Short mmCIF file of C-alpha atoms in Angstrom, two decimals:
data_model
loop_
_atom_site.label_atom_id
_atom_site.label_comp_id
_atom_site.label_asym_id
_atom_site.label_seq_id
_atom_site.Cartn_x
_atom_site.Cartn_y
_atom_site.Cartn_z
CA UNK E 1 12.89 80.01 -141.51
CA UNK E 2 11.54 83.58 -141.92
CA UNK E 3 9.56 84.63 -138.57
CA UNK E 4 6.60 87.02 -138.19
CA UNK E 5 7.18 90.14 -135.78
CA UNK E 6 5.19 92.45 -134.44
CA UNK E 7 6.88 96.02 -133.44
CA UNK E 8 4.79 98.04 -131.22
CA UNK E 9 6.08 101.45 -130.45
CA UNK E 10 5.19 103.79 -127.73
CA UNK E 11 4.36 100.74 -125.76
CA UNK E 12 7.27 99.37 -128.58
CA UNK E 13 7.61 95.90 -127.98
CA UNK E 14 7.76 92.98 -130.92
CA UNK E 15 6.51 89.80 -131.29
CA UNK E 16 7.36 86.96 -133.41
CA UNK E 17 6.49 83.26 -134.71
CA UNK E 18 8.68 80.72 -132.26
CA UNK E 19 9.30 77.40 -134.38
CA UNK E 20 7.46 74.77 -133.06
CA UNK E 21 8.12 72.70 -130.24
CA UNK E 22 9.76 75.80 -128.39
CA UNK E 23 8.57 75.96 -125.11
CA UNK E 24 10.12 79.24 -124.16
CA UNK E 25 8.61 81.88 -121.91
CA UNK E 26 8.76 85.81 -121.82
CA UNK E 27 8.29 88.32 -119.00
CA UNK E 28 5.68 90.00 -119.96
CA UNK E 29 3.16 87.18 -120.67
CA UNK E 30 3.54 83.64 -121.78
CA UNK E 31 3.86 82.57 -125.15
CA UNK E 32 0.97 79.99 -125.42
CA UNK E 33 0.24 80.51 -129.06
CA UNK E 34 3.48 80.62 -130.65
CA UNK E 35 4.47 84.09 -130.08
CA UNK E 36 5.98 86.18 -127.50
CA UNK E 37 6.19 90.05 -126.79
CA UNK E 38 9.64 91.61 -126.05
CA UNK E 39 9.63 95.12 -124.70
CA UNK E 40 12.35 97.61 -125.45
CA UNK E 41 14.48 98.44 -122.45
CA UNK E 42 15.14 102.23 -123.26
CA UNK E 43 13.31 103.36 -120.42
CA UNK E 44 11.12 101.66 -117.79
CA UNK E 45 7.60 103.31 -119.25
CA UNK E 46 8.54 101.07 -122.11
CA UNK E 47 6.82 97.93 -120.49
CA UNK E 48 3.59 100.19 -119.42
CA UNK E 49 1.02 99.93 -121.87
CA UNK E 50 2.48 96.91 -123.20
CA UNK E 51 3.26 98.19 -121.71
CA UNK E 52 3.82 102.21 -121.96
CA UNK E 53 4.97 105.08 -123.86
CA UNK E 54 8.83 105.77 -124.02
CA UNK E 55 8.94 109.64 -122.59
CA UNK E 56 11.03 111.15 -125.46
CA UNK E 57 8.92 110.57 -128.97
CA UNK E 58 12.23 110.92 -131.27
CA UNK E 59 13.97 108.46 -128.59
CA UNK E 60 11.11 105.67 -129.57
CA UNK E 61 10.83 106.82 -132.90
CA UNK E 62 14.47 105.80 -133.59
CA UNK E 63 14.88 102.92 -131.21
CA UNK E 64 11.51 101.32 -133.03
CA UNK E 65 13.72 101.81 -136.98
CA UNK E 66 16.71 100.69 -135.63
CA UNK E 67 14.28 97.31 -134.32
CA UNK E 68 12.45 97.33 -137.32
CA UNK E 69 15.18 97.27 -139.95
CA UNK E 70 17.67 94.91 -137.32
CA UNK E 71 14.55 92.14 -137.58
CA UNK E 72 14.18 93.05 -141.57
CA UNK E 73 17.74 92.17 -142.25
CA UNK E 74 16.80 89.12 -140.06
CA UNK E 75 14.67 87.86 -142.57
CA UNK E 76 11.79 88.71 -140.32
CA UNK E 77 8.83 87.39 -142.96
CA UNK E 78 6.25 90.48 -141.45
CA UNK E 79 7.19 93.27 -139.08
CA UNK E 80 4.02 94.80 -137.54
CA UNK E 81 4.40 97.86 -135.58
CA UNK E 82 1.71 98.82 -132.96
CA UNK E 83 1.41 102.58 -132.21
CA UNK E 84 -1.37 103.53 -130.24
CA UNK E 85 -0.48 107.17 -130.73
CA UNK E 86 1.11 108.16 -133.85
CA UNK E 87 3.57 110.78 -133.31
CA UNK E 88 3.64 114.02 -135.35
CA UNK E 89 0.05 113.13 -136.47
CA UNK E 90 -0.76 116.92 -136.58
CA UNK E 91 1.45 117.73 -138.66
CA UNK E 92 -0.23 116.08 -141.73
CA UNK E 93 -0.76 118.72 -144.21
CA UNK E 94 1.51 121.70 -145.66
CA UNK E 95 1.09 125.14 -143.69
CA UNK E 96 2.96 127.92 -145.33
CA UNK E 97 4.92 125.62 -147.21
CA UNK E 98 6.44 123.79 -144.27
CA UNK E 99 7.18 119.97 -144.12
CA UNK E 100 5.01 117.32 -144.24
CA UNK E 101 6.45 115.77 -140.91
CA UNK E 102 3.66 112.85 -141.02
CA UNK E 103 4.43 111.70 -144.09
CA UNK E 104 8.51 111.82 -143.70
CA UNK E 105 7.93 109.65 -140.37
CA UNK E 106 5.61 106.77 -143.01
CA UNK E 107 8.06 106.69 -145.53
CA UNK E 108 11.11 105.75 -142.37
CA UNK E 109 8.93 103.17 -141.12
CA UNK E 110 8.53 101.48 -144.42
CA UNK E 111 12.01 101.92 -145.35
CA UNK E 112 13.04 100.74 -142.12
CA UNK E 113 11.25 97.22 -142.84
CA UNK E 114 7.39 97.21 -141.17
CA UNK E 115 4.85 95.85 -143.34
CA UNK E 116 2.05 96.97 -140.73
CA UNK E 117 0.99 99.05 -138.21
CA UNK E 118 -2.30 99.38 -135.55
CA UNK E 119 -2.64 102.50 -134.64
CA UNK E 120 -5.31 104.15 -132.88
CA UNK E 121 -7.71 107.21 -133.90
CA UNK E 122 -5.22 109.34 -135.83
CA UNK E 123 -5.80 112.85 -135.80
CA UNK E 124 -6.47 113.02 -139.83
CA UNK E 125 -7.90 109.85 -141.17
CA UNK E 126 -6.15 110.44 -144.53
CA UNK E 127 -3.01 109.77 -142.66
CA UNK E 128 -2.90 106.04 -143.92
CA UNK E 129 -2.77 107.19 -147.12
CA UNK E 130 0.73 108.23 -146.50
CA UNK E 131 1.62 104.13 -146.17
CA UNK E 132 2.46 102.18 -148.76
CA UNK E 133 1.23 99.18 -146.66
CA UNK E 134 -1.55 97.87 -144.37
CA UNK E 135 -2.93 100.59 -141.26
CA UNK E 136 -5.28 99.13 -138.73
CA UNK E 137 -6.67 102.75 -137.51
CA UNK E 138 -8.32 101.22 -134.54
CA UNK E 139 -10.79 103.38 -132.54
CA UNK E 140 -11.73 104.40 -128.46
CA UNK E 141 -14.83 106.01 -128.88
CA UNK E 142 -16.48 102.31 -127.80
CA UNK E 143 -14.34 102.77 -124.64
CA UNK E 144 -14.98 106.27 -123.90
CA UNK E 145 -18.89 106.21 -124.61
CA UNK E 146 -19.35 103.02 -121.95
CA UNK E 147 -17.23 105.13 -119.28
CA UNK E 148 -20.03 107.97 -120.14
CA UNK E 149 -22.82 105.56 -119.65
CA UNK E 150 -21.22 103.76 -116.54
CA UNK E 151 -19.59 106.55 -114.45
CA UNK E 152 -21.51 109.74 -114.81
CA UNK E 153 -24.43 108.99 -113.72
CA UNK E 154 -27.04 111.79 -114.83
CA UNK E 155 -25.79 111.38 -117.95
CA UNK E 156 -28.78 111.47 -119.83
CA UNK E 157 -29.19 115.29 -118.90
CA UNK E 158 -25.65 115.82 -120.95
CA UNK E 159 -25.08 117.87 -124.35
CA UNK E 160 -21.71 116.57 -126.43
CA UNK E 161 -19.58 120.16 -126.90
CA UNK E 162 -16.98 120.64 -129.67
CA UNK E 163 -15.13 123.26 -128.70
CA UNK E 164 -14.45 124.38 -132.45
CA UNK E 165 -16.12 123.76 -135.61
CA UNK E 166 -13.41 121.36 -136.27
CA UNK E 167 -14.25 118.87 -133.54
CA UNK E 168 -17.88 119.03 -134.73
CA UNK E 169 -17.97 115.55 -136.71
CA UNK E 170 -16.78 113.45 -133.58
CA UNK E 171 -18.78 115.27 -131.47
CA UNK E 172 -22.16 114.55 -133.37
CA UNK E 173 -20.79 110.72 -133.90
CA UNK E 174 -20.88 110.95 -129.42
CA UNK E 175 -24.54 112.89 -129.43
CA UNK E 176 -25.91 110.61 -131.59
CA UNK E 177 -25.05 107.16 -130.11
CA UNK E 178 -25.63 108.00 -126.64
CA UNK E 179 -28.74 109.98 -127.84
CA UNK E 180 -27.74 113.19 -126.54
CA UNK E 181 -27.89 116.45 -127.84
CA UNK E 182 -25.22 118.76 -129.57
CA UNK E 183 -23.25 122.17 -128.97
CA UNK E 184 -20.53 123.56 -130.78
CA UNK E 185 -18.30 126.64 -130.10
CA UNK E 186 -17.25 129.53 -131.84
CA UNK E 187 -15.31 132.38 -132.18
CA UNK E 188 -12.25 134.80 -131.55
CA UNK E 189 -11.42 132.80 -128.55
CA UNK E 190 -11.01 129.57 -130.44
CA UNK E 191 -7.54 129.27 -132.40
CA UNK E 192 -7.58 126.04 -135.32
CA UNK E 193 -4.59 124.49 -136.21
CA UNK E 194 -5.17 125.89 -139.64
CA UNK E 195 -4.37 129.33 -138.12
CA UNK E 196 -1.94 128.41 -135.85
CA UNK E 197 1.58 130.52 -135.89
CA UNK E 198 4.05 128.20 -135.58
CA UNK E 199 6.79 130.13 -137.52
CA UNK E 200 6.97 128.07 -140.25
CA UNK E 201 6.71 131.31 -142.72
CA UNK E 202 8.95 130.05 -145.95
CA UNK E 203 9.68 132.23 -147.36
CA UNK E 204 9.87 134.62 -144.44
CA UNK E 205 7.47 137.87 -144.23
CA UNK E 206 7.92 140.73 -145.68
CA UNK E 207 6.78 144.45 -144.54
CA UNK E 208 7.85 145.76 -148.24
CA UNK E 209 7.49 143.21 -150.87
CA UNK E 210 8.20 144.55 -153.80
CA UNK E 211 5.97 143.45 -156.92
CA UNK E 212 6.31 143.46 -160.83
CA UNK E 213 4.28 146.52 -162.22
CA UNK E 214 2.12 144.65 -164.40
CA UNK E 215 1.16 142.72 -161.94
CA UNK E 216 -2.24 143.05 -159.80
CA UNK E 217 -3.31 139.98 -157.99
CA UNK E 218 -6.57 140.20 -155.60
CA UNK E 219 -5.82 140.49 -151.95
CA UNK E 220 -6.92 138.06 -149.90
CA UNK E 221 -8.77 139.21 -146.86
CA UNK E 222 -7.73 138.30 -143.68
CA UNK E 223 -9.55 136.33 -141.21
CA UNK E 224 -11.42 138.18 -138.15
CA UNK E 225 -13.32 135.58 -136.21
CA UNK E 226 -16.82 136.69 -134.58
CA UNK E 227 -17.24 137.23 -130.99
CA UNK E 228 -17.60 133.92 -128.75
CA UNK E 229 -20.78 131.69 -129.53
CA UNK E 230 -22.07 128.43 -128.08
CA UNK E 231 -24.12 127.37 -131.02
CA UNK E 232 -26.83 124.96 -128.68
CA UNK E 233 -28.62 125.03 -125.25
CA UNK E 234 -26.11 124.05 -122.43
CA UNK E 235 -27.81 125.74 -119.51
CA UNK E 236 -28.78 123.33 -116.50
CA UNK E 237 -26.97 120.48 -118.39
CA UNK E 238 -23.63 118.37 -117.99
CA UNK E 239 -20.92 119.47 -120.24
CA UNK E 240 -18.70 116.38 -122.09
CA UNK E 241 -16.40 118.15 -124.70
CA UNK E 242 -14.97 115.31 -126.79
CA UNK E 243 -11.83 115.71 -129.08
CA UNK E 244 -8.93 113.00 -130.23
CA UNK E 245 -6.04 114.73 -128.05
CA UNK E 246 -5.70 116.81 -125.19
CA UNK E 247 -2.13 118.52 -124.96
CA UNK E 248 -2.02 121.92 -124.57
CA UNK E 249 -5.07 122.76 -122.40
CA UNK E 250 -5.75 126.29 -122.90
CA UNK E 251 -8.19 126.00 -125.01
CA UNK E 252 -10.60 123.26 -123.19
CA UNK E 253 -10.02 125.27 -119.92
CA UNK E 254 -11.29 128.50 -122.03
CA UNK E 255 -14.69 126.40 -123.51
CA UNK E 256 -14.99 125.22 -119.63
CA UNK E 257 -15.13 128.96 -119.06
CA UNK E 258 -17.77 129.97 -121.34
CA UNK E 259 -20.15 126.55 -120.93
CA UNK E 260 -19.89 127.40 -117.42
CA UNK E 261 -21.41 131.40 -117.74
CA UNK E 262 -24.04 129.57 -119.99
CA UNK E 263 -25.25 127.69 -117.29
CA UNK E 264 -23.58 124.43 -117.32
CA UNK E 265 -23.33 123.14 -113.84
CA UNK E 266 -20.58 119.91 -114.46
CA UNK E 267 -18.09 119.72 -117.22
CA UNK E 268 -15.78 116.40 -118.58
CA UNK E 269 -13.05 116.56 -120.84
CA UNK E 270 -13.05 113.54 -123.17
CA UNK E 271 -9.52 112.55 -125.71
CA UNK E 272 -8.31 109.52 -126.95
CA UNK E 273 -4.63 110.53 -126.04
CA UNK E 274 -4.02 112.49 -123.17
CA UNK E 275 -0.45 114.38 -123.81
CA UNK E 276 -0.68 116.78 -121.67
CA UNK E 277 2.63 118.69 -121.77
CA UNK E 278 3.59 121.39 -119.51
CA UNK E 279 1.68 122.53 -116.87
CA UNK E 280 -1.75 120.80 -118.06
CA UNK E 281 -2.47 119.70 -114.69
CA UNK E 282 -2.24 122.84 -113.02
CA UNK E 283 -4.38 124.31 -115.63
CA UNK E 284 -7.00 121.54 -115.00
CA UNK E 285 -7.08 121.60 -111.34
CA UNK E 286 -7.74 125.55 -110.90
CA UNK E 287 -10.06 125.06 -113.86
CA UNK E 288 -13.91 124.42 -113.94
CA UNK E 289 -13.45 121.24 -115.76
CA UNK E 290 -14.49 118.81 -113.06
CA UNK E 291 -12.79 115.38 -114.89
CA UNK E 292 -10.27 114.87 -117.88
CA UNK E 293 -11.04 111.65 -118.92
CA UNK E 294 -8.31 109.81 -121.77
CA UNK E 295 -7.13 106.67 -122.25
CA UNK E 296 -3.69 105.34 -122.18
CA UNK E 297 -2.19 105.24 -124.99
CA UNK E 298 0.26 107.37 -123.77
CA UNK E 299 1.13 107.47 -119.94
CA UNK E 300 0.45 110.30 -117.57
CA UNK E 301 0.41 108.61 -114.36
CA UNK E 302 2.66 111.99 -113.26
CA UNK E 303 0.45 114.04 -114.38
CA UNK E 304 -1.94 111.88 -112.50
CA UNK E 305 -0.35 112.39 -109.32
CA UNK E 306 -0.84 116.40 -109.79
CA UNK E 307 -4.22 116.57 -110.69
CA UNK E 308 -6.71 114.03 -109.50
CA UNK E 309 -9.77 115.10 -112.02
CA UNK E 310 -7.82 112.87 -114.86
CA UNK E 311 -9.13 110.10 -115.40
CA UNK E 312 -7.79 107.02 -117.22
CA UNK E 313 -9.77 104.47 -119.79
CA UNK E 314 -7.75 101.43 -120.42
CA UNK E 315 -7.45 100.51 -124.31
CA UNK E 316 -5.15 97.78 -123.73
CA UNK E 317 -8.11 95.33 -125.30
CA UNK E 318 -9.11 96.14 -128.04
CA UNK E 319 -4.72 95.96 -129.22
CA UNK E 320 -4.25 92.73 -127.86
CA UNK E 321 -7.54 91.55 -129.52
CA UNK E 322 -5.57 93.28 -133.14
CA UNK E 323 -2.32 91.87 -132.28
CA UNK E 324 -4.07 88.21 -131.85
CA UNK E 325 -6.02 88.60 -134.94
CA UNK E 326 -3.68 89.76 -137.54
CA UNK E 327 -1.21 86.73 -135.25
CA UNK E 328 -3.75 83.81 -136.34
CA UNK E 329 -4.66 85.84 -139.83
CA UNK E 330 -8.26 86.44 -138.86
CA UNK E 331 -10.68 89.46 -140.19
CA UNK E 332 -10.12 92.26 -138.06
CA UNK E 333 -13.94 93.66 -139.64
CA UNK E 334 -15.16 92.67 -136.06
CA UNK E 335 -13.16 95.23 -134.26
CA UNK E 336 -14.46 98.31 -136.78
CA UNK E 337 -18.30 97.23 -136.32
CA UNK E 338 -20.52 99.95 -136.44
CA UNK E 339 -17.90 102.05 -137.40
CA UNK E 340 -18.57 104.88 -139.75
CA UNK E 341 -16.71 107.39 -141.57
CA UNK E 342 -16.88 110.27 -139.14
CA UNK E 343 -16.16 108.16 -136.46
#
């Protein structure tokens, strides 16, 4: 009999249909409604989340094909894999005619046998376009706007930053459900991920490139940003820059910089995934961000231990409220309510 499973990675774990009349139990929680959910056993942050976030991303990525396509050739009827951060989600579009790592990592999933996935705030929305199946692209904003209302407690004297033009749709989504007002920056001292030099130049540059005689094609300018601007009034207020992920932290310790000469006498860091690679916490501790709140859908509790300003929002919820859903083949409208398009 062909059996539904459910492939989580990051927190990769699966979970199928039992026949009936099995009375079989799992570790990690009891199977009351016909289903369990197995963890992987690569590493021990595997059972985190549901629990965590294997460390290496092309460890996990691999282990959850190699479970994917073993349960396909299982006969597996559905194989739904829960990501709560999708890896390689910034690279989504072609930059100097580099690969389209997003879309190679969709096409190995479905090849590999999943039929679904629940995901959570991916950094480009068009991503699920890459699928040729089902993407649940759940979102924390809920989560992160009670912690707002809950913990900081003068909260109603706070402006919403974006700390580049980019961020400036999510940030308005956060001003105007909590009523707040807006502030965007910038300038030379932001850097976008459209102008990012990653040294993906193909073909490679050229000092002297030679061109055809007859040929005069118009020059495009180059870029020269103008000098740092907070675009709103942040003096005497609390600072809560919002953005989907927080890895390198340069840049959020440079906009704590500048709110801070414009008068702004607190400052929170809000992501949905807090990555924060290298020597983030460092960064954050000797900077004048006074909290880095994220959630965990990936695991820093190291990180945690170096720097006590971050702050974690549990998500685990809102997936176990998908995974039951899409289990009993209920609508899932109730868990995008009042979501809109810029959210």
């Amino acid at each position: 009999m062909p059996r539904k499973l459910l492939l989580p990675y990051k927190s990769v774990f699966s979970h199928f249909r039992a026949p009936r009349g099995s009375h079989a139990s799992s570790a990690m929680n009891a199977a009351r409604s016909g289903y369990r959910v197995f963890s992987a056993n690569s590493t021990a942050a595997c059972t985190e989340l549901a629990k965590r976030i294997t460390e290496d991303v092309n460890t996990a990525v691999m282990e959850l094909l190699i479970m994917a396509y073993a349960l396909k050739t299982s006969c597996a009827r559905n194989i739904i894999g829960v990501i709560p951060y999708f890896p390689y989600s910034k690279q989504s579009k072609m930059r100097k005619r580099g690969s389209i790592v997003c879309k190679l990592l969709a096409s190995m999933l479905a090849k590999a046998g999943l039929t679904h996935i629940i995901t959570m705030d991916l950094h480009q929305k068009e991503i699920q376009g890459f699928f040729s199946f089902p993407v649940d692209n759940l979102r924390a904003s809920p989560f992160l706007l009670q912690y707002i209302q809950e913990e900081i407690p003068d909260y109603r004297n706070a402006v919403i930053v974006a700390k580049s033009p980019d961020a400036a749709k999510r940030a308005q989504s956060y001003a105007e459900r909590l009523r707040l007002g807006l502030a965007v920056i910038h300038g030379e001292a932001q850097c976008t991920e459209q102008d990012m030099d990653d040294g993906r130049h193909s073909p490679p540059m050229v000092k002297n490139a030679t061109v055809h005689p007859g040929l005069e094609l118009p020059l495009m300018m180059a870029k020269e940003k103008p000098p740092i601007t907070v675009v709103g009034d942040v003096g005497g207020r609390i600072a809560i820059i919002v953005d989907d992920i927080i890895d390198d932290v340069e840049s959020f310790v440079a906009a704590a910089e500048i709110l801070k000469e414009r008068g702004a006498y607190k400052i929170f860091v809000m992501a949905t995934h807090g990555l924060l690679s290298a020597d983030a916490p460092r960064l954050i501790e000797e900077s004048s961000i006074d909290e880095v709140v994220v959630t965990n859908t990936v695991p820093h509790e190291v990180q945690k231990l170096q720097c006590p300003k971050i702050k974690t929002v549990d998500i685990s919820l809102i997936l176990s409220e998908a995974i039951r859903r899409i289990h009993n083949g209920e609508s899932m409208a109730y868990l995008f309510r009042n979501i809109t398009v810029d959210d």
